[in-house]
Amino acid sequence: MRRALIGSMAWAALAAPAAWANDTQASTTLGGLIFEQNDQISMDSEDLYLSLDKVRVRYTYTNHGTRPVTLLVAFPLPDVPIEGTDPEWVESSYPDWDTIDMKTLVDGKPVGLMRIDIAKLNGKDIDKRLKELGWPVVHWADPGFAARLNALSADDKSELLGEGLITTEYAPEGEVRPAWTVSTSFVRTQTFPPGVPITVEHSYVPMQGGTVGSGLGRDAREANGGRLDPESEYITKYCVDDAFLRGYDRKRYLPTGAESELVFPLEQWVGYALRPGANWKGPIKRFRLTVDKGEPERLVSLCMDGIRKVSPTRFEVIKTDYEPTSDIDLLFVTFAPLEGGQ
């Protein structure tokens, strides 16, 4: 099934990864960033709002030491896979981080951020090797790189294939493509005064992954006795339950059991890397998550216990002394009118 990026204002034709992250302490090495545990500064609260159009998060921290502490604080983004989100390797299937409109406030005042991009091959930093070759880390941002790569001699390609730097996987027949992933983080230095809580706020436009169509339909469930495959991401990643499927069926099918010809399901995904919030001293003392699906008729599913509906479009969960062990992945299903539909 061909995938597509769903823009915040209109349907578009391509896709991008869609996960974001909690603040976490980092250190720099010759290889880039290392995320560290901090045993002096606590995250007293986290108020997180997730929707298709906006992500907002507000943290409160306290330094429990007797002296100011200055740290490099990182906001890691998801690793970008080698294929982007389009198996045909079109450049626009990769994210453009400049479009997310990220803003950060510390105690209500704007602060600047620096972006760090790190190339990885099987989890190992390969920035040095790419520099030797004169290759860009963020290869999709170089419009001529694909052509230069495929213009290499057969011997050069063979050597680079053996090294693992390029691959024929996901590439058009007869071509090669980069085989590394890219890890991106926004970083800043932050001073935490002793005993004085500080507030940090981030807001940005999420880049959404999506697909035209859905694997949630009855035809996909028939092979498993009318239920979703328990090993599918619908279950393991998004915790789709029977109530969600009943809502899906009401919108997708007519009373006769036939598919409605008036609407078509569109899936969208937004993720948030919550686990970095466990890198501070102790648990998150108060955690609040608000999920806004935007439209009453839109469906949303995620793996989070204790969540409750608080309005026609909003869901909320509040936890105390919370230690996140997994990230948040949201599945939205919108039923878009087909041409001629109402």
mmCIF file of C-alpha atoms in Angstrom:
data_model
loop_
_atom_site.group_PDB
_atom_site.id
_atom_site.type_symbol
_atom_site.label_atom_id
_atom_site.label_comp_id
_atom_site.label_asym_id
_atom_site.label_seq_id
_atom_site.Cartn_x
_atom_site.Cartn_y
_atom_site.Cartn_z
ATOM 1 C CA MET A 1 0.000 0.000 0.000
ATOM 2 C CA ARG A 2 1.502 3.328 -1.010
ATOM 3 C CA ARG A 3 2.176 5.682 1.849
ATOM 4 C CA ALA A 4 1.543 9.392 2.018
ATOM 5 C CA LEU A 5 2.410 12.381 4.173
ATOM 6 C CA ILE A 6 -0.580 14.176 5.538
ATOM 7 C CA GLY A 7 0.146 17.884 5.842
ATOM 8 C CA SER A 8 -1.345 19.952 8.619
ATOM 9 C CA MET A 9 -3.406 22.019 6.199
ATOM 10 C CA ALA A 10 -4.111 19.729 3.243
ATOM 11 C CA TRP A 11 -3.649 16.181 1.968
ATOM 12 C CA ALA A 12 -0.298 15.810 0.230
ATOM 13 C CA ALA A 13 1.384 12.996 -1.636
ATOM 14 C CA LEU A 14 4.320 11.764 0.422
ATOM 15 C CA ALA A 15 5.260 10.647 3.931
ATOM 16 C CA ALA A 16 7.693 11.338 6.777
ATOM 17 C CA PRO A 17 8.559 9.795 10.148
ATOM 18 C CA ALA A 18 6.449 11.110 12.948
ATOM 19 C CA ALA A 19 7.895 10.728 16.413
ATOM 20 C CA TRP A 20 9.225 13.344 18.822
ATOM 21 C CA ALA A 21 10.834 13.252 22.219
ATOM 22 C CA ASN A 22 11.102 14.379 25.792
ATOM 23 C CA ASP A 23 13.971 16.579 26.923
ATOM 24 C CA THR A 24 16.929 14.567 28.159
ATOM 25 C CA GLN A 25 20.448 15.335 29.354
ATOM 26 C CA ALA A 26 23.173 14.707 26.778
ATOM 27 C CA SER A 27 26.936 14.839 26.506
ATOM 28 C CA THR A 28 29.028 15.299 23.390
ATOM 29 C CA THR A 29 31.726 12.928 22.198
ATOM 30 C CA LEU A 30 33.684 12.732 18.965
ATOM 31 C CA GLY A 31 30.860 10.545 17.729
ATOM 32 C CA GLY A 32 28.054 12.954 18.539
ATOM 33 C CA LEU A 33 25.551 12.810 21.380
ATOM 34 C CA ILE A 34 25.253 10.421 24.309
ATOM 35 C CA PHE A 35 22.076 10.596 26.380
ATOM 36 C CA GLU A 36 22.782 10.368 30.087
ATOM 37 C CA GLN A 37 20.981 9.748 33.349
ATOM 38 C CA ASN A 38 20.846 12.735 35.723
ATOM 39 C CA ASP A 39 20.621 12.185 39.483
ATOM 40 C CA GLN A 40 20.416 15.796 40.643
ATOM 41 C CA ILE A 41 17.626 17.422 38.630
ATOM 42 C CA SER A 42 14.062 16.164 38.818
ATOM 43 C CA MET A 43 11.241 16.539 36.331
ATOM 44 C CA ASP A 44 8.469 17.740 38.627
ATOM 45 C CA SER A 45 5.773 17.855 35.980
ATOM 46 C CA GLU A 46 5.148 17.237 32.309
ATOM 47 C CA ASP A 47 2.031 18.496 30.553
ATOM 48 C CA LEU A 48 1.901 17.020 27.053
ATOM 49 C CA TYR A 49 -0.611 17.851 24.311
ATOM 50 C CA LEU A 50 -0.648 15.766 21.123
ATOM 51 C CA SER A 51 -2.720 16.341 18.008
ATOM 52 C CA LEU A 52 -2.306 16.076 14.264
ATOM 53 C CA ASP A 53 -1.677 19.803 13.936
ATOM 54 C CA LYS A 54 0.231 20.747 17.076
ATOM 55 C CA VAL A 55 2.410 19.321 19.815
ATOM 56 C CA ARG A 56 2.905 21.260 23.023
ATOM 57 C CA VAL A 57 4.811 20.152 26.084
ATOM 58 C CA ARG A 58 5.519 22.010 29.308
ATOM 59 C CA TYR A 59 8.031 20.751 31.877
ATOM 60 C CA THR A 60 8.956 21.925 35.353
ATOM 61 C CA TYR A 61 12.404 20.990 36.692
ATOM 62 C CA THR A 62 14.121 21.443 40.055
ATOM 63 C CA ASN A 63 17.826 21.264 40.834
ATOM 64 C CA HIS A 64 18.123 19.520 44.206
ATOM 65 C CA GLY A 65 21.800 20.364 44.623
ATOM 66 C CA THR A 66 23.394 23.369 46.311
ATOM 67 C CA ARG A 67 25.031 24.882 43.219
ATOM 68 C CA PRO A 68 23.861 25.844 39.727
ATOM 69 C CA VAL A 69 24.203 23.059 37.175
ATOM 70 C CA THR A 70 24.698 23.758 33.467
ATOM 71 C CA LEU A 71 23.916 20.879 31.134
ATOM 72 C CA LEU A 72 23.622 20.166 27.453
ATOM 73 C CA VAL A 73 19.941 19.309 27.038
ATOM 74 C CA ALA A 74 18.818 17.433 23.942
ATOM 75 C CA PHE A 75 15.459 17.007 22.292
ATOM 76 C CA PRO A 76 16.021 13.900 20.115
ATOM 77 C CA LEU A 77 13.943 13.325 17.006
ATOM 78 C CA PRO A 78 13.234 9.913 15.484
ATOM 79 C CA ASP A 79 15.895 8.163 13.452
ATOM 80 C CA VAL A 80 15.148 8.535 9.754
ATOM 81 C CA PRO A 81 15.219 5.069 8.108
ATOM 82 C CA ILE A 82 17.187 4.405 4.958
ATOM 83 C CA GLU A 83 14.065 4.324 2.804
ATOM 84 C CA GLY A 84 12.474 7.433 4.241
ATOM 85 C CA THR A 85 8.824 6.515 3.974
ATOM 86 C CA ASP A 86 8.593 5.852 0.275
ATOM 87 C CA PRO A 87 10.145 2.700 -1.214
ATOM 88 C CA GLU A 88 10.861 4.556 -4.453
ATOM 89 C CA TRP A 89 13.353 6.867 -2.690
ATOM 90 C CA VAL A 90 11.925 10.203 -3.648
ATOM 91 C CA GLU A 91 13.630 13.019 -1.807
ATOM 92 C CA SER A 92 10.377 14.468 -0.503
ATOM 93 C CA SER A 93 9.615 11.237 1.347
ATOM 94 C CA TYR A 94 12.163 12.405 3.928
ATOM 95 C CA PRO A 95 11.488 14.964 6.654
ATOM 96 C CA ASP A 96 12.215 18.643 6.385
ATOM 97 C CA TRP A 97 12.850 19.626 9.998
ATOM 98 C CA ASP A 98 12.766 23.299 9.007
ATOM 99 C CA THR A 99 9.003 23.078 8.578
ATOM 100 C CA ILE A 100 8.147 22.005 12.115
ATOM 101 C CA ASP A 101 8.268 25.570 13.468
ATOM 102 C CA MET A 102 9.816 24.495 16.760
ATOM 103 C CA LYS A 103 9.715 27.099 19.521
ATOM 104 C CA THR A 104 11.246 26.762 22.977
ATOM 105 C CA LEU A 105 10.630 28.966 26.007
ATOM 106 C CA VAL A 106 12.471 28.830 29.319
ATOM 107 C CA ASP A 107 10.574 30.586 32.085
ATOM 108 C CA GLY A 108 8.556 32.257 29.346
ATOM 109 C CA LYS A 109 11.543 33.581 27.369
ATOM 110 C CA PRO A 110 12.549 32.299 23.906
ATOM 111 C CA VAL A 111 15.808 30.351 23.651
ATOM 112 C CA GLY A 112 17.816 29.245 20.642
ATOM 113 C CA LEU A 113 18.424 25.651 19.602
ATOM 114 C CA MET A 114 21.213 23.970 17.649
ATOM 115 C CA ARG A 115 20.538 20.965 15.421
ATOM 116 C CA ILE A 116 22.901 17.997 15.356
ATOM 117 C CA ASP A 117 22.636 15.310 12.655
ATOM 118 C CA ILE A 118 24.446 11.983 13.109
ATOM 119 C CA ALA A 119 24.741 9.238 10.478
ATOM 120 C CA LYS A 120 24.520 5.679 11.775
ATOM 121 C CA LEU A 121 25.094 2.295 10.203
ATOM 122 C CA ASN A 122 23.890 -0.625 12.308
ATOM 123 C CA GLY A 123 23.872 1.730 15.283
ATOM 124 C CA LYS A 124 27.488 2.879 14.766
ATOM 125 C CA ASP A 125 28.384 6.510 14.081
ATOM 126 C CA ILE A 126 29.801 6.810 10.536
ATOM 127 C CA ASP A 127 30.115 10.604 10.280
ATOM 128 C CA LYS A 128 33.904 10.376 9.918
ATOM 129 C CA ARG A 129 33.664 7.928 7.025
ATOM 130 C CA LEU A 130 31.096 10.074 5.214
ATOM 131 C CA LYS A 131 33.380 13.099 5.549
ATOM 132 C CA GLU A 132 36.223 11.088 3.982
ATOM 133 C CA LEU A 133 33.969 10.342 1.028
ATOM 134 C CA GLY A 134 32.632 13.892 0.827
ATOM 135 C CA TRP A 135 29.111 12.614 1.315
ATOM 136 C CA PRO A 136 26.360 14.478 3.169
ATOM 137 C CA VAL A 137 24.908 13.051 6.375
ATOM 138 C CA VAL A 138 21.436 14.329 5.493
ATOM 139 C CA HIS A 139 21.654 12.932 1.985
ATOM 140 C CA TRP A 140 18.080 13.765 0.964
ATOM 141 C CA ALA A 141 18.798 17.479 1.477
ATOM 142 C CA ASP A 142 21.389 17.341 -1.332
ATOM 143 C CA PRO A 143 19.326 17.285 -4.549
ATOM 144 C CA GLY A 144 22.211 16.001 -6.657
ATOM 145 C CA PHE A 145 23.474 13.271 -4.363
ATOM 146 C CA ALA A 146 21.330 10.438 -5.737
ATOM 147 C CA ALA A 147 22.600 11.088 -9.257
ATOM 148 C CA ARG A 148 26.238 11.295 -8.094
ATOM 149 C CA LEU A 149 25.868 8.068 -6.165
ATOM 150 C CA ASN A 150 24.469 6.166 -9.113
ATOM 151 C CA ALA A 151 27.110 7.609 -11.441
ATOM 152 C CA LEU A 152 29.869 5.794 -9.528
ATOM 153 C CA SER A 153 31.739 3.042 -11.323
ATOM 154 C CA ALA A 154 30.701 -0.576 -10.893
ATOM 155 C CA ASP A 155 33.914 -1.254 -8.934
ATOM 156 C CA ASP A 156 33.273 1.646 -6.560
ATOM 157 C CA LYS A 157 29.687 0.548 -6.025
ATOM 158 C CA SER A 158 30.811 -3.005 -5.327
ATOM 159 C CA GLU A 159 33.302 -1.808 -2.717
ATOM 160 C CA LEU A 160 30.750 0.471 -1.035
ATOM 161 C CA LEU A 161 28.115 -2.271 -1.080
ATOM 162 C CA GLY A 162 30.602 -4.534 0.676
ATOM 163 C CA GLU A 163 31.248 -1.818 3.235
ATOM 164 C CA GLY A 164 27.513 -1.528 3.810
ATOM 165 C CA LEU A 165 27.346 2.191 3.051
ATOM 166 C CA ILE A 166 25.013 1.758 0.099
ATOM 167 C CA THR A 167 22.323 -0.768 -0.717
ATOM 168 C CA THR A 168 20.107 -1.899 -3.555
ATOM 169 C CA GLU A 169 17.268 -2.466 -1.103
ATOM 170 C CA TYR A 170 14.327 -0.105 -1.676
ATOM 171 C CA ALA A 171 16.133 1.312 -4.715
ATOM 172 C CA PRO A 172 14.775 1.242 -8.278
ATOM 173 C CA GLU A 173 16.143 -1.615 -10.371
ATOM 174 C CA GLY A 174 19.761 -1.047 -11.328
ATOM 175 C CA GLU A 175 20.284 1.732 -8.778
ATOM 176 C CA VAL A 176 21.718 2.053 -5.279
ATOM 177 C CA ARG A 177 20.842 4.256 -2.344
ATOM 178 C CA PRO A 178 22.359 5.257 1.023
ATOM 179 C CA ALA A 179 22.187 2.553 3.693
ATOM 180 C CA TRP A 180 22.542 4.701 6.793
ATOM 181 C CA THR A 181 19.972 6.109 9.151
ATOM 182 C CA VAL A 182 20.110 9.681 10.429
ATOM 183 C CA SER A 183 19.634 10.692 14.057
ATOM 184 C CA THR A 184 18.732 14.342 14.637
ATOM 185 C CA SER A 185 18.577 16.229 17.921
ATOM 186 C CA PHE A 186 17.879 19.835 18.837
ATOM 187 C CA VAL A 187 20.215 20.806 21.672
ATOM 188 C CA ARG A 188 20.733 23.743 23.990
ATOM 189 C CA THR A 189 22.696 24.522 27.138
ATOM 190 C CA GLN A 190 20.556 25.004 30.193
ATOM 191 C CA THR A 191 21.481 26.273 33.651
ATOM 192 C CA PHE A 192 19.426 24.941 36.545
ATOM 193 C CA PRO A 193 19.693 27.154 39.654
ATOM 194 C CA PRO A 194 19.632 25.317 42.991
ATOM 195 C CA GLY A 195 16.239 24.935 44.615
ATOM 196 C CA VAL A 196 14.410 27.118 42.081
ATOM 197 C CA PRO A 197 11.929 25.409 39.717
ATOM 198 C CA ILE A 198 12.278 26.360 36.064
ATOM 199 C CA THR A 199 9.731 25.854 33.303
ATOM 200 C CA VAL A 200 10.580 24.708 29.777
ATOM 201 C CA GLU A 201 8.023 24.741 26.954
ATOM 202 C CA HIS A 202 8.261 23.309 23.451
ATOM 203 C CA SER A 203 5.749 23.654 20.640
ATOM 204 C CA TYR A 204 5.932 22.515 17.032
ATOM 205 C CA VAL A 205 3.989 21.188 14.083
ATOM 206 C CA PRO A 206 4.319 17.393 13.928
ATOM 207 C CA MET A 207 5.307 15.755 10.672
ATOM 208 C CA GLN A 208 2.791 13.006 10.191
ATOM 209 C CA GLY A 209 3.139 9.651 8.554
ATOM 210 C CA GLY A 210 0.099 8.298 6.820
ATOM 211 C CA THR A 211 -1.386 5.962 4.302
ATOM 212 C CA VAL A 212 -4.192 6.283 1.806
ATOM 213 C CA GLY A 213 -6.360 3.327 2.732
ATOM 214 C CA SER A 214 -6.229 1.064 5.757
ATOM 215 C CA GLY A 215 -5.501 -2.472 6.864
ATOM 216 C CA LEU A 216 -8.266 -2.302 9.461
ATOM 217 C CA GLY A 217 -11.080 -3.439 7.197
ATOM 218 C CA ARG A 218 -13.113 -6.605 7.533
ATOM 219 C CA ASP A 219 -11.349 -8.215 4.599
ATOM 220 C CA ALA A 220 -8.024 -7.934 6.455
ATOM 221 C CA ARG A 221 -9.592 -9.482 9.556
ATOM 222 C CA GLU A 222 -11.158 -12.465 7.809
ATOM 223 C CA ALA A 223 -7.899 -14.407 7.742
ATOM 224 C CA ASN A 224 -7.725 -14.182 11.541
ATOM 225 C CA GLY A 225 -11.244 -15.188 12.452
ATOM 226 C CA GLY A 226 -12.671 -11.705 12.146
ATOM 227 C CA ARG A 227 -10.027 -10.100 14.368
ATOM 228 C CA LEU A 228 -6.812 -8.230 13.712
ATOM 229 C CA ASP A 229 -3.579 -10.177 13.650
ATOM 230 C CA PRO A 230 -2.313 -9.958 17.264
ATOM 231 C CA GLU A 231 1.231 -9.475 15.941
ATOM 232 C CA SER A 232 0.282 -6.520 13.746
ATOM 233 C CA GLU A 233 1.301 -2.980 14.675
ATOM 234 C CA TYR A 234 -2.368 -2.113 15.020
ATOM 235 C CA ILE A 235 -2.286 -4.228 18.182
ATOM 236 C CA THR A 236 1.328 -4.088 19.352
ATOM 237 C CA LYS A 237 1.990 -0.408 18.616
ATOM 238 C CA TYR A 238 -1.427 1.266 18.746
ATOM 239 C CA CYS A 239 -3.505 -1.070 20.972
ATOM 240 C CA VAL A 240 -6.510 -1.017 18.640
ATOM 241 C CA ASP A 241 -9.401 -2.643 20.518
ATOM 242 C CA ASP A 242 -12.878 -3.929 19.716
ATOM 243 C CA ALA A 243 -14.512 -0.577 20.491
ATOM 244 C CA PHE A 244 -12.235 1.132 17.959
ATOM 245 C CA LEU A 245 -13.079 -1.491 15.332
ATOM 246 C CA ARG A 246 -16.795 -1.110 15.975
ATOM 247 C CA GLY A 247 -16.429 2.629 15.391
ATOM 248 C CA TYR A 248 -14.449 1.923 12.237
ATOM 249 C CA ASP A 249 -17.089 -0.472 10.938
ATOM 250 C CA ARG A 250 -19.933 1.964 11.599
ATOM 251 C CA LYS A 251 -18.253 4.551 9.404
ATOM 252 C CA ARG A 252 -16.802 2.258 6.744
ATOM 253 C CA TYR A 253 -19.677 -0.152 6.104
ATOM 254 C CA LEU A 254 -23.343 0.087 5.224
ATOM 255 C CA PRO A 255 -25.998 -1.887 7.165
ATOM 256 C CA THR A 256 -25.876 -4.405 4.305
ATOM 257 C CA GLY A 257 -22.205 -5.067 5.045
ATOM 258 C CA ALA A 258 -20.999 -3.445 1.838
ATOM 259 C CA GLU A 259 -18.307 -0.773 1.960
ATOM 260 C CA SER A 260 -19.584 2.776 1.843
ATOM 261 C CA GLU A 261 -18.849 4.487 -1.450
ATOM 262 C CA LEU A 262 -19.098 7.914 0.149
ATOM 263 C CA VAL A 263 -16.028 7.834 2.404
ATOM 264 C CA PHE A 264 -12.546 6.372 2.398
ATOM 265 C CA PRO A 265 -10.331 5.696 5.463
ATOM 266 C CA LEU A 266 -7.063 7.600 5.768
ATOM 267 C CA GLU A 267 -4.575 6.597 8.448
ATOM 268 C CA GLN A 268 -2.227 9.088 10.082
ATOM 269 C CA TRP A 269 0.433 8.444 12.692
ATOM 270 C CA VAL A 270 2.052 10.723 15.238
ATOM 271 C CA GLY A 271 4.597 9.529 17.776
ATOM 272 C CA TYR A 272 6.298 10.975 20.825
ATOM 273 C CA ALA A 273 9.432 9.526 22.433
ATOM 274 C CA LEU A 274 8.411 9.620 26.068
ATOM 275 C CA ARG A 275 11.163 7.431 27.487
ATOM 276 C CA PRO A 276 13.818 10.193 27.643
ATOM 277 C CA GLY A 277 11.685 11.639 30.447
ATOM 278 C CA ALA A 278 12.947 8.773 32.595
ATOM 279 C CA ASN A 279 16.522 10.120 32.434
ATOM 280 C CA TRP A 280 16.051 12.662 35.225
ATOM 281 C CA LYS A 281 16.231 12.208 38.999
ATOM 282 C CA GLY A 282 13.381 9.964 40.096
ATOM 283 C CA PRO A 283 10.033 9.595 38.335
ATOM 284 C CA ILE A 284 8.023 12.356 36.682
ATOM 285 C CA LYS A 285 6.141 13.600 39.703
ATOM 286 C CA ARG A 286 3.037 14.653 37.773
ATOM 287 C CA PHE A 287 2.394 13.660 34.176
ATOM 288 C CA ARG A 288 -0.597 14.798 32.167
ATOM 289 C CA LEU A 289 -1.314 13.714 28.601
ATOM 290 C CA THR A 290 -3.991 15.289 26.431
ATOM 291 C CA VAL A 291 -4.774 13.763 23.040
ATOM 292 C CA ASP A 292 -6.938 15.837 20.705
ATOM 293 C CA LYS A 293 -8.283 14.034 17.643
ATOM 294 C CA GLY A 294 -9.529 17.313 16.170
ATOM 295 C CA GLU A 295 -12.817 16.051 14.738
ATOM 296 C CA PRO A 296 -15.518 14.128 16.642
ATOM 297 C CA GLU A 297 -15.866 11.609 13.798
ATOM 298 C CA ARG A 298 -12.141 10.872 13.619
ATOM 299 C CA LEU A 299 -10.889 7.754 15.411
ATOM 300 C CA VAL A 300 -7.767 7.635 17.576
ATOM 301 C CA SER A 301 -5.990 4.811 19.360
ATOM 302 C CA LEU A 302 -2.856 4.553 21.508
ATOM 303 C CA CYS A 303 -1.338 2.338 24.170
ATOM 304 C CA MET A 304 -1.889 4.144 27.477
ATOM 305 C CA ASP A 305 -3.760 2.843 30.491
ATOM 306 C CA GLY A 306 -6.126 5.087 32.423
ATOM 307 C CA ILE A 307 -6.985 7.401 29.555
ATOM 308 C CA ARG A 308 -10.502 8.863 29.588
ATOM 309 C CA LYS A 309 -12.616 10.966 27.257
ATOM 310 C CA VAL A 310 -13.085 14.539 28.510
ATOM 311 C CA SER A 311 -14.750 16.160 25.472
ATOM 312 C CA PRO A 312 -16.023 15.139 22.025
ATOM 313 C CA THR A 313 -12.458 15.351 20.684
ATOM 314 C CA ARG A 314 -10.151 15.165 23.712
ATOM 315 C CA PHE A 315 -8.800 12.356 25.859
ATOM 316 C CA GLU A 316 -6.746 12.762 29.017
ATOM 317 C CA VAL A 317 -4.709 10.779 31.499
ATOM 318 C CA ILE A 318 -2.968 12.034 34.644
ATOM 319 C CA LYS A 319 -0.289 10.004 36.428
ATOM 320 C CA THR A 320 1.801 10.638 39.528
ATOM 321 C CA ASP A 321 5.334 9.364 40.108
ATOM 322 C CA TYR A 322 5.358 8.194 36.525
ATOM 323 C CA GLU A 323 8.320 6.360 35.010
ATOM 324 C CA PRO A 324 7.722 5.927 31.267
ATOM 325 C CA THR A 325 8.863 2.600 29.876
ATOM 326 C CA SER A 326 7.612 3.049 26.328
ATOM 327 C CA ASP A 327 6.992 5.801 23.816
ATOM 328 C CA ILE A 328 3.618 7.104 22.655
ATOM 329 C CA ASP A 329 2.344 6.196 19.205
ATOM 330 C CA LEU A 330 -0.976 7.570 17.997
ATOM 331 C CA LEU A 331 -3.086 6.139 15.202
ATOM 332 C CA PHE A 332 -5.698 8.466 13.708
ATOM 333 C CA VAL A 333 -8.262 7.305 11.150
ATOM 334 C CA THR A 334 -10.138 9.970 9.203
ATOM 335 C CA PHE A 335 -13.013 9.092 6.891
ATOM 336 C CA ALA A 336 -12.558 11.421 3.947
ATOM 337 C CA PRO A 337 -15.359 11.982 1.421
ATOM 338 C CA LEU A 338 -14.803 10.338 -1.925
ATOM 339 C CA GLU A 339 -15.444 12.303 -5.089
ATOM 340 C CA GLY A 340 -19.188 12.661 -5.328
ATOM 341 C CA GLY A 341 -19.581 11.830 -1.609
ATOM 342 C CA GLN A 342 -21.177 14.030 0.983
#
